[in-house]
Coordinates of C-alpha atoms in Angstrom, one line a residue:
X1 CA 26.5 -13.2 -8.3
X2 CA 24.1 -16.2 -7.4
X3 CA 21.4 -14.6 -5.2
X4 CA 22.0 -11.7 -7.2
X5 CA 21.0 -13.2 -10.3
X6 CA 18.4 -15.4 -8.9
X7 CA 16.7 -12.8 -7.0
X8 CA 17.1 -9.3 -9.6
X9 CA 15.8 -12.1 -12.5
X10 CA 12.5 -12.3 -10.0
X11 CA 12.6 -8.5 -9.4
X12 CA 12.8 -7.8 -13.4
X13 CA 9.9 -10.1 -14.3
X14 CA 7.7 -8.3 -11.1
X15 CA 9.1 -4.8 -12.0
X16 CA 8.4 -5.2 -16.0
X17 CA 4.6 -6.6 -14.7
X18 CA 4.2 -3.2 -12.6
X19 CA 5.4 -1.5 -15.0
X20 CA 3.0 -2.8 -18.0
X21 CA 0.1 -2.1 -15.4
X22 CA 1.5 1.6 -15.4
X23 CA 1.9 1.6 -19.0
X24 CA -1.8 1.0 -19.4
X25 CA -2.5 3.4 -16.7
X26 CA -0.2 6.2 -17.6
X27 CA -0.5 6.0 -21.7
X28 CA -4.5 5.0 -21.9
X29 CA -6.4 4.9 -18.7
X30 CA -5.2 8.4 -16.7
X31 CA -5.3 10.1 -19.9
X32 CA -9.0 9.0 -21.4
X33 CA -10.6 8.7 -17.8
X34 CA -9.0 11.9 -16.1
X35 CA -9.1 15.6 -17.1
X36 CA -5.7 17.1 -18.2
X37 CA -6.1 19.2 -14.5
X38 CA -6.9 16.1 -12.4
X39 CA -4.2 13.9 -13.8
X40 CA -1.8 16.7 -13.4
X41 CA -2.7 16.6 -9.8
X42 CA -2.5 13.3 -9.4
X43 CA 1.2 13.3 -10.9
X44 CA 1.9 15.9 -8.1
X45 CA 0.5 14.9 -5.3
X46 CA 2.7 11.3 -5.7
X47 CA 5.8 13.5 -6.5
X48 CA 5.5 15.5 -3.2
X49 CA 4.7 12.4 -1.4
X50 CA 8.4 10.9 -2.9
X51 CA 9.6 14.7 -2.1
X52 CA 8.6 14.2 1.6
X53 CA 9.2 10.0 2.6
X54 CA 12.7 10.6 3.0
X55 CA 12.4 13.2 5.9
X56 CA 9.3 10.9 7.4
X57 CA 11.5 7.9 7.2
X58 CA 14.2 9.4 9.7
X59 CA 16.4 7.1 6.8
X60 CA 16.0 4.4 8.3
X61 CA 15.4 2.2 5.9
X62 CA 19.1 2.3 4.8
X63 CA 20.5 2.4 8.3
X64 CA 18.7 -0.7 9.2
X65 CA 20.4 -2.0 6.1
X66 CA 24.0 -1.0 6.6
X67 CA 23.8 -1.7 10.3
X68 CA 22.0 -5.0 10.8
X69 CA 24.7 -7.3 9.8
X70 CA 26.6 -5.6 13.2
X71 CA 24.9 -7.2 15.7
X72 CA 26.0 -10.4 16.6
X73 CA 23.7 -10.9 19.5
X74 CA 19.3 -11.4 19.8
X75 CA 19.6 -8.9 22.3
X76 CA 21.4 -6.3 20.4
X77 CA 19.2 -6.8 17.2
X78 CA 16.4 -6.3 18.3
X79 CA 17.3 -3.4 20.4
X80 CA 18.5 -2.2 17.2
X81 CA 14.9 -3.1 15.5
X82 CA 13.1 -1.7 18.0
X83 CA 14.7 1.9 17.7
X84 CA 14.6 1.4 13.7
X85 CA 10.5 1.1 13.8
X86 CA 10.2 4.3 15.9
X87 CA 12.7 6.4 14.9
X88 CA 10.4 7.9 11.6
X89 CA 7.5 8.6 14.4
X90 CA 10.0 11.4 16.0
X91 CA 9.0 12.9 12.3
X92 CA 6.2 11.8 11.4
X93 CA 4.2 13.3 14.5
X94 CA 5.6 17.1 14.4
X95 CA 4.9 17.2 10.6
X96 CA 1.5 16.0 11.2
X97 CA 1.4 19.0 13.7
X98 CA 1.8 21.4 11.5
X99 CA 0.1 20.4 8.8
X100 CA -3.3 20.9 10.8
X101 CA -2.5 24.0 11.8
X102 CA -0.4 25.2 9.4
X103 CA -3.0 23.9 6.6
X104 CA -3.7 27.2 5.0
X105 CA -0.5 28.8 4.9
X106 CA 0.8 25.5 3.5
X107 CA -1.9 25.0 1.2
X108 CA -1.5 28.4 -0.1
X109 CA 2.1 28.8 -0.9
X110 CA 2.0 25.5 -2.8
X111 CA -1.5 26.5 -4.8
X112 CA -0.6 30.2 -5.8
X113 CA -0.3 29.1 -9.7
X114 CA -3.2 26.0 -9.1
X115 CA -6.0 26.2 -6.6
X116 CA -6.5 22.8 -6.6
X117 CA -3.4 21.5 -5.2
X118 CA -4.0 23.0 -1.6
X119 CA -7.0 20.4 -1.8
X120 CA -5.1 17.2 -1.8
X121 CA -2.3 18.5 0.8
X122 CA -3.6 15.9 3.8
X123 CA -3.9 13.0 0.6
X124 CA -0.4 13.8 0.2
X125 CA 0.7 13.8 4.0
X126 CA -0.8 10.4 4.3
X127 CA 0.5 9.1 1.1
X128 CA 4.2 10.1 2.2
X129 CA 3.9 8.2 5.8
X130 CA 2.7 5.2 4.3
X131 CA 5.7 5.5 1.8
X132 CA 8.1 6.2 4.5
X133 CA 7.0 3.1 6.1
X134 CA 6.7 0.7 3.5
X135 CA 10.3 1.2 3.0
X136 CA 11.3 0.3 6.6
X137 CA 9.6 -2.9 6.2
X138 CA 10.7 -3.4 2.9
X139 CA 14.6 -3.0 4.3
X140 CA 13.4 -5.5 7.1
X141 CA 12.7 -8.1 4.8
X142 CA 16.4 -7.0 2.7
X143 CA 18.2 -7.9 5.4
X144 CA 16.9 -11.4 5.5
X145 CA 18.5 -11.6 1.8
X146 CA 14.6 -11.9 1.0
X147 CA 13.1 -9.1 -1.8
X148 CA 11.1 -10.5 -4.4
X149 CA 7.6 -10.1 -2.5
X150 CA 8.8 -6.6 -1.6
X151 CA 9.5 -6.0 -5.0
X152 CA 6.2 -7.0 -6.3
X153 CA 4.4 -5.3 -3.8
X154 CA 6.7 -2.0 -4.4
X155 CA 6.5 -2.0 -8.3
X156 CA 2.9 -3.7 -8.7
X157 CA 0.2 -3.7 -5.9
X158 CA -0.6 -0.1 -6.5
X159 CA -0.7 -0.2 -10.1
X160 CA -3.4 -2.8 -9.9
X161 CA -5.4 -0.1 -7.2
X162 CA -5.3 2.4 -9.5
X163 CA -6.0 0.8 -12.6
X164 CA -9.3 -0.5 -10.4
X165 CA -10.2 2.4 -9.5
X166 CA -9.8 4.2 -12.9
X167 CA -12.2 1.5 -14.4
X168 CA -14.3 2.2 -11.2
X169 CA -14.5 6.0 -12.2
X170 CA -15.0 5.5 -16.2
X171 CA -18.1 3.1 -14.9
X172 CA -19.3 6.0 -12.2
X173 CA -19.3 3.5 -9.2
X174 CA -16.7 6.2 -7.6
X175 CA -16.7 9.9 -8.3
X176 CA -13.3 12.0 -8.5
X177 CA -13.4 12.9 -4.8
X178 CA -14.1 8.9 -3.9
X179 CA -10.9 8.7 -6.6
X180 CA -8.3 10.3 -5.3
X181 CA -8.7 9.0 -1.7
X182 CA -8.9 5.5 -2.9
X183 CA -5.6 5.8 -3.8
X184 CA -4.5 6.9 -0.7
X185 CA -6.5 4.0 0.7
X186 CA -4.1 1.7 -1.7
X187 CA -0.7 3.0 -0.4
X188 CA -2.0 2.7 3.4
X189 CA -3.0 -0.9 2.4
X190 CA 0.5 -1.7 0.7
X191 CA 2.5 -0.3 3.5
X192 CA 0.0 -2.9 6.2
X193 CA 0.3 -5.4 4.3
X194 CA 4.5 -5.4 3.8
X195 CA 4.2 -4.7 7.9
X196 CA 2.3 -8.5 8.1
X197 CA 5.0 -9.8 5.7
X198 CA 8.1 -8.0 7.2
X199 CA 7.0 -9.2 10.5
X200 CA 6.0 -13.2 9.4
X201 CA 10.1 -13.1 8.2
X202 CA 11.1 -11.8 11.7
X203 CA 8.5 -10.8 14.6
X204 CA 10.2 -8.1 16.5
X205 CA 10.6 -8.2 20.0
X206 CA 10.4 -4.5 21.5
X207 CA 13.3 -4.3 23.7
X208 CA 14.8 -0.8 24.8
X209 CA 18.1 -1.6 25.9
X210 CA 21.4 0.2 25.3
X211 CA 22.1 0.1 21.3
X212 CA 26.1 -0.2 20.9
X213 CA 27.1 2.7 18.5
X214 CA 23.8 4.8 18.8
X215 CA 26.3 7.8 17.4
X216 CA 27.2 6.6 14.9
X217 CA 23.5 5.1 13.5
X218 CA 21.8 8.6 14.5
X219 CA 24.1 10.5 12.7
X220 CA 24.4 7.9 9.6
X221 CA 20.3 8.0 9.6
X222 CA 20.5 11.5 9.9
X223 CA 22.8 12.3 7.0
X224 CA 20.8 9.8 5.2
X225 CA 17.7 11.6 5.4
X226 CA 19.7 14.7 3.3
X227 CA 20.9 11.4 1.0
X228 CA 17.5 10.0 0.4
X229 CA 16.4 14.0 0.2
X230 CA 18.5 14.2 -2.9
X231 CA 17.9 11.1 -4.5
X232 CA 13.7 11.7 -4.9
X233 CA 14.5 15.5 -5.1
X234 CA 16.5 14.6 -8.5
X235 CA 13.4 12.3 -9.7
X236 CA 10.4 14.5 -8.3
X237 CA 11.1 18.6 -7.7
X238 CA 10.4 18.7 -11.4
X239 CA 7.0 17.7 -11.3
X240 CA 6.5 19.9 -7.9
X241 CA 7.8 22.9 -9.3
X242 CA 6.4 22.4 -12.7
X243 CA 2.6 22.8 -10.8
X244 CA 4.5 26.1 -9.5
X245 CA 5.6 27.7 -12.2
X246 CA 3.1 26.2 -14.9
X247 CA -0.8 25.3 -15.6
X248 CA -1.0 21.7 -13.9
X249 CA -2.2 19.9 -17.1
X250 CA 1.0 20.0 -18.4
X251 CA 2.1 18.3 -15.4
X252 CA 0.3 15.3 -16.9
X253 CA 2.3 15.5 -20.7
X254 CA 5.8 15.7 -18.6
X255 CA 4.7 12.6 -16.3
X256 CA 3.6 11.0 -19.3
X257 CA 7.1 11.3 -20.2
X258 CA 8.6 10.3 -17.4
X259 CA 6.8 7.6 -17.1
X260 CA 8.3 5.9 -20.3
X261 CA 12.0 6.6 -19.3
X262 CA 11.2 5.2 -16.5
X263 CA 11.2 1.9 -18.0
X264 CA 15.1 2.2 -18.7
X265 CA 15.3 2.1 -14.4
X266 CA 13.3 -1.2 -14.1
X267 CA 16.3 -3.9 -14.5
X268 CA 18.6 -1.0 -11.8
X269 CA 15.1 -0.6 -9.5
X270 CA 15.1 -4.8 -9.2
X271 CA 19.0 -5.6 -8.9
X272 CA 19.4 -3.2 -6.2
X273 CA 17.3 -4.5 -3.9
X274 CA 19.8 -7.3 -3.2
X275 CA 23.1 -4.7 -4.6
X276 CA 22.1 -3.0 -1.0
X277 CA 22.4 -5.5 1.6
X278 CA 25.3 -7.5 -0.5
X279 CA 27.7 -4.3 -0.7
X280 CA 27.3 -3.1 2.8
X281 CA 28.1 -6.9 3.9
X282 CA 31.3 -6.7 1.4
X283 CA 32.2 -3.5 3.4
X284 CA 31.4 -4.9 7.1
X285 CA 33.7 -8.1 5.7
X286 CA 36.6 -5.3 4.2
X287 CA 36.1 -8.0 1.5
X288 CA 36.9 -5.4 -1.5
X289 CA 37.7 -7.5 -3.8
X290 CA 34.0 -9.3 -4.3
X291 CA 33.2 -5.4 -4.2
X292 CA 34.9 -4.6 -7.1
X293 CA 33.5 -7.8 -8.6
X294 CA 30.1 -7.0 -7.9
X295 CA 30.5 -3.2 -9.1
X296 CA 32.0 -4.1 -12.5
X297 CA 29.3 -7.0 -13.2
X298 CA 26.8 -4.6 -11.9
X299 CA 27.6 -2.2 -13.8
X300 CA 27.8 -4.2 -17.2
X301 CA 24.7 -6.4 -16.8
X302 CA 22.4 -2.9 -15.7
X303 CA 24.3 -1.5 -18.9
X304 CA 23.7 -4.0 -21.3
X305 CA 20.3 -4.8 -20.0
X306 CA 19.3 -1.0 -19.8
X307 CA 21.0 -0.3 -23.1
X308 CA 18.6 -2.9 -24.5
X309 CA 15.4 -0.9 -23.2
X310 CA 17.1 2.6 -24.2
X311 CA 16.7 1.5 -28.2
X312 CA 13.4 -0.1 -27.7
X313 CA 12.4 3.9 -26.2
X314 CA 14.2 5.8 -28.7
X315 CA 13.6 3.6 -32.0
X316 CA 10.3 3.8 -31.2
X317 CA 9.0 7.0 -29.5
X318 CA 7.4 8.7 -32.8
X319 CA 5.0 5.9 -33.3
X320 CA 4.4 5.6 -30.0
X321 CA 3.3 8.6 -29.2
X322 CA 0.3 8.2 -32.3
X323 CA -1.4 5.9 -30.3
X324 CA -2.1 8.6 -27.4
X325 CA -4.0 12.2 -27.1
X326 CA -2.0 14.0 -29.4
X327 CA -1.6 17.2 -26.4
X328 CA 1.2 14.7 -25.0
X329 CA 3.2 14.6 -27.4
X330 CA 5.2 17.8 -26.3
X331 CA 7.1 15.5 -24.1
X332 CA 9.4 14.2 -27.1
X333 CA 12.4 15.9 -25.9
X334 CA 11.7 15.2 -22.2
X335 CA 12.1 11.4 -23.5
X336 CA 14.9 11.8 -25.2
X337 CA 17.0 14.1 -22.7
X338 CA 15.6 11.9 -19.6
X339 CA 16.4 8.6 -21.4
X340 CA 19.8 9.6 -21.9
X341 CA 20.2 10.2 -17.7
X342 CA 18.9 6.8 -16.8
X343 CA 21.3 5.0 -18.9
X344 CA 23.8 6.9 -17.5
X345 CA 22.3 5.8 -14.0
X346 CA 22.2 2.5 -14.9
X347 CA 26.3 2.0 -16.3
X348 CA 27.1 3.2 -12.8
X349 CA 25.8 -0.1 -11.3
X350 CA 26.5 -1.0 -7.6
X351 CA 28.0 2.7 -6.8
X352 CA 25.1 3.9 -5.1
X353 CA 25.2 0.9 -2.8
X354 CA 29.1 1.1 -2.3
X355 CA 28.2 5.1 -1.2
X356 CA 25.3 5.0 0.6
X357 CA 27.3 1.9 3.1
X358 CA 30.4 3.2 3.3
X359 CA 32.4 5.8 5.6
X360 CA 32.5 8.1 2.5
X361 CA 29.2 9.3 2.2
X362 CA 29.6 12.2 4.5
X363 CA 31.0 14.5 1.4
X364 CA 28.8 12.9 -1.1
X365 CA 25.6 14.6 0.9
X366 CA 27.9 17.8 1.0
X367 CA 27.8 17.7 -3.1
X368 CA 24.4 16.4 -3.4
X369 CA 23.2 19.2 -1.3
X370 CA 24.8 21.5 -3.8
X371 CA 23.8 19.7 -6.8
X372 CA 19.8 20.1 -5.2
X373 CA 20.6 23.5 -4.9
X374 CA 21.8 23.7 -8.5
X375 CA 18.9 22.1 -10.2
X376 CA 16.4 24.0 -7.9
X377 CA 18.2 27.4 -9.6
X378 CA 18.1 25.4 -12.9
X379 CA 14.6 24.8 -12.8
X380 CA 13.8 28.4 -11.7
X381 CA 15.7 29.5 -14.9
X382 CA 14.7 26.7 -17.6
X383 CA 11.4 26.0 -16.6
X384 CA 9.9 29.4 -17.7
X385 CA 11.4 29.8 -20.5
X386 CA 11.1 26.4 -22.2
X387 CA 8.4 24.6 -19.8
X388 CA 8.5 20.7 -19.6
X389 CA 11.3 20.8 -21.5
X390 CA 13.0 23.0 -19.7
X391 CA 12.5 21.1 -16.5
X392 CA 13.5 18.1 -18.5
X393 CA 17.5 19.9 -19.3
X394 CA 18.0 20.9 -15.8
X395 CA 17.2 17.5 -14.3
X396 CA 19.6 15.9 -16.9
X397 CA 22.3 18.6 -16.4
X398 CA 21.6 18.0 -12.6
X399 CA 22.2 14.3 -12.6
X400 CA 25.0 14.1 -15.1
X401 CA 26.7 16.2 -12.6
X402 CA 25.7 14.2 -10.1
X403 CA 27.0 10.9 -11.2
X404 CA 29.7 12.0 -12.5
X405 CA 31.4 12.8 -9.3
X406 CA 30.2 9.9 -7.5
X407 CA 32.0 8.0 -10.0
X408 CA 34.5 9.9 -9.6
X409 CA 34.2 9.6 -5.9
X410 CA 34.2 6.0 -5.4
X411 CA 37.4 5.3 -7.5
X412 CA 39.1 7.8 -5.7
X413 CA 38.4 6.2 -2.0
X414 CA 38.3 2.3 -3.6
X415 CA 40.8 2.7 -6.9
X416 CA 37.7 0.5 -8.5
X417 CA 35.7 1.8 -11.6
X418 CA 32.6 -0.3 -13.2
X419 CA 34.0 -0.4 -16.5
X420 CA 35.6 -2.8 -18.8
X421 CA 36.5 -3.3 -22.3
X422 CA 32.6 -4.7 -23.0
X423 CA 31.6 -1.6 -21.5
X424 CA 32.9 0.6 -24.7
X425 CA 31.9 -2.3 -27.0
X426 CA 28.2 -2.3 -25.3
X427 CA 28.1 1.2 -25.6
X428 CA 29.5 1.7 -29.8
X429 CA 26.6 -0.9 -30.3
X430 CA 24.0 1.3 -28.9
X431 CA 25.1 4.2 -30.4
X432 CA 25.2 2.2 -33.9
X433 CA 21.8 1.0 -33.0
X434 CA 20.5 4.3 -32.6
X435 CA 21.8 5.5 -36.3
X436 CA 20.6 2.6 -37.9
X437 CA 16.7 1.9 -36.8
X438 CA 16.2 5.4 -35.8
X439 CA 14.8 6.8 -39.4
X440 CA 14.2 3.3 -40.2
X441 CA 9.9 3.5 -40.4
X442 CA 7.3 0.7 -41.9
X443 CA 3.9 2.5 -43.3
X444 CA 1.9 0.2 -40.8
X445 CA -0.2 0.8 -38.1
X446 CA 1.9 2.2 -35.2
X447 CA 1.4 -0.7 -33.3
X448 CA 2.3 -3.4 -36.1
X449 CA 5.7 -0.6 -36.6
X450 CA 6.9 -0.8 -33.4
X451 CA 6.1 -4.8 -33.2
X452 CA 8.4 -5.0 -36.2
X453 CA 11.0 -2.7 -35.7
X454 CA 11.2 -4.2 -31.8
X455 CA 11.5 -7.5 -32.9
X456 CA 14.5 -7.1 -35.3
X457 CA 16.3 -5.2 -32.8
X458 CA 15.9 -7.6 -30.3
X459 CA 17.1 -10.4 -32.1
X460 CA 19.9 -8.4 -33.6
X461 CA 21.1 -7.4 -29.9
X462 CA 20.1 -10.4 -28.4
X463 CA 22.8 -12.2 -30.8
X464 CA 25.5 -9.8 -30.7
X465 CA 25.6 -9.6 -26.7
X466 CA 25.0 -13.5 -27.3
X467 CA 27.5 -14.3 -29.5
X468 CA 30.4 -12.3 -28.1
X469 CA 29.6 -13.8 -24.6
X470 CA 30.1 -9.8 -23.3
X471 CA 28.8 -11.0 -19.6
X472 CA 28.8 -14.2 -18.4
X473 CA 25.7 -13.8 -16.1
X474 CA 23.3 -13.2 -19.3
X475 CA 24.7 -16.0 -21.2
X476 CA 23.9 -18.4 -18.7
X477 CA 20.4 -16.7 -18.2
X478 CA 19.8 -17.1 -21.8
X479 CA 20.7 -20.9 -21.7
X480 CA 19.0 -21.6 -19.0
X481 CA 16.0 -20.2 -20.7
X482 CA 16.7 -22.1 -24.0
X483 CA 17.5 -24.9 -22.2
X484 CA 20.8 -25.5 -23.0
X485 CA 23.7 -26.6 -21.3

């Protein structure tokens, strides 16, 4: 677990400095410096963007990762790079096509509850090619074991864009319309600039010869596609049905929401980067025993890291939601219900890396096709009746389906399973944490509270995950960062 720990510690300290840049952004600056509608719009023009990279990607981005480490030869690599960089254009250029001249009819089916969404539909095109292809060069420079530059510019380089530009438009040196094509000015500029990077690492030489197994990597990046489909269409339809069904202000208070659970994802976001490359070369190797190593440490670290950030959410969501527009506060239950889901996501460590590089994933797409399906219907049902909330149950019914069987999945094809005996310990501790702190409240300023009550649980955690040495990785971590031996 050297590079992995070396490399995910890197990715946690970038991904925590992204996500305190959002923080700001989300919590204070979207919500002072943007009207309810605007921010709303905002919110879902980024989740159709997500919606849509998969498709534009053509997957590769995960083929080039499971595949790469099967060429031996420079002659078979780089025919194999060469077809990975214009694969997503077979896409890219017929959805282009008819978006121009399908603009209205497009434009209209997506705006019949909002008007203004059928404004932003090119910003939103744009936004999910440069997406599409920041990933392909981010998965260039993942299979060169190298991820922490990626990382930063995945997690922070946009955050600082848009927090620029939302000072820019409280001062009036940009207007809205200047606004909201700045930011797709930032995402064009991230995915260039990880291009220059990806290509310093390796330059590609375009060579068009005969790529062994061509089958095989078509109709892997093709069932990706449906894969990576699922995955954003879990974390985004909400939002893009929401501004269906819904006024798109309330888009905002859900994202809002989001937003904060989102923070339980961070340490799962940075340790995959290197779980990606690391299990499909286990699988290559048939070395399944430093698999099943790497799941169960996965799995424990993410949980006990994750489980860490769960209590810091939940123990202090009242007080934090005093310090913002009090409108957003409706997304209390969204918190609660979506926190819940991303620890779940985070106990099941590696398993989405053992899936998406295995031979198996053929039936998990079957199931996650389904699953889509199901929390499309959900959200037709729930989000009506009960709004943000409502949207907020069928995504966590949806995923806790969803994990459950590729749990269920992976120990059925590998006999492994991520847990161990610290697992349940981890888990009782949470739980007790959460009975404890939860009604425990100081009658100081929201900030001061939730400086106090953050503080005693993380020296309270700290020690008990400390003391009873429940993963060996931390324990070192924690030396090395106290310095001792």
């Amino acid at each position: 677990m050297g590079i992995v720990a070396s490399q995910s510690f890197k990715n946690v300290i970038t991904t925590y400095a992204g996500f305190a840049i959002g923080a700001i952004n989300t919590l204070f600056l979207y919500t002072r410096f943007l009207s309810d509608d605007y921010y709303g719009m905002v919110g879902y023009m980024l989740s159709l963007a997500f919606v849509i990279m998969p498709l534009m990607a053509f997957g590769v981005q995960n083929t080039l990762v499971k595949f790469y480490s099967t060429f031996k030869t420079r002659t078979s690599v780089n025919s194999f790079l060469t077809l990975v960089l214009f694969l997503p254009i077979l896409v890219i250029i017929p959805m282009v096509i008819i978006t121009y001249f399908g603009y209205d009819v497009i434009g209209n089916l997506l705006s019949e509850k909002n008007t203004i969404i059928k404004k932003y539909l090119w910003h939103t095109l744009i936004i999910g090619i440069s997406l599409a292809y920041f990933e392909v060069f981010f998965a260039w420079a993942k299979v060169q074991m190298l991820t922490v530059f990626g990382n930063f510019m995945k997690e922070v380089f946009h955050r600082v864009g848009a927090m620029v530009l939302l000072l820019l438009l409280h001062f009036n040196v940009v207007d809205l319309e200047q606004f909201m094509w700045g930011l797709v000015i930032i995402y064009v500029l991230r995915m260039l600039i990880m291009n220059i990077y990806a290509f310093s690492i390796k330059l590609p030489v375009i060579t068009f010869h005969k790529v062994n197994n061509l089958t095989s990597i078509l109709k892997y990046s093709f069932l990706i596609i449906i894969a990576g489909s699922i995955a954003t269409i879990l974390l985004d339809i909400d939002k893009v049905m929401l501004g269906y069904f819904i006024p798109i202000k309330e888009v905002a208070y859900y994202g809002v929401a989001i937003y904060i659970t989102a923070v339980i994802a961070v340490p799962q976001r940075a340790m995959h980067q290197i779980l990606m490359p690391l299990s499909a070369k286990y699988l290559n190797d048939k070395d399944y025993e430093s698999l099943n190593d790497l799941y169960k440490k996965s799995s424990l670290n993410l949980f006990i890291v994750s489980g860490f950030i769960f209590l810091l959410i939940i123990l202090n969501i009242n007080e934090l939601y005093k310090l913002i527009p009090e409108e957003y506060g409706v997304g209390l239950y969204v918190v609660l219900l979506i926190s819940i889901a991303k620890l779940y996501d985070a106990l099941l460590g590696s398993n989405n890396a053992i899936l998406f590089n295995s031979d198996y994933y053929r039936m998990v797409l079957v199931l996650g096709v389904f699953l889509v399906i199901l929390m499309v219907v959900l959200n037709i049902v729930f989000i009506p009746l009960y709004g943000i909330n409502g949207a907020a149950l069928a995504t966590f019914i949806a995923i806790f389906i969803y994990n459950s069987i590729k749990l269920f999945f992976v120990y059925k094809k590998f006999k492994i399973l991520p847990f161990t005996i610290n697992t349940f310990k981890i888990g009782c501790f949470i739980l007790l944490g959460v009975l404890v702190f939860y009604f425990w409240e100081f009658s100081f300023h929201p900030i001061v509270n939730i400086g106090l009550k953050s503080l005693i649980l993380s020296l309270v955690y700290l020690f008990f995950v400390y003391r009873f040495n429940f993963s060996e990785d931390i324990s070192v971590l924690i030396n090395k960062l106290t310095k001792r031996k």
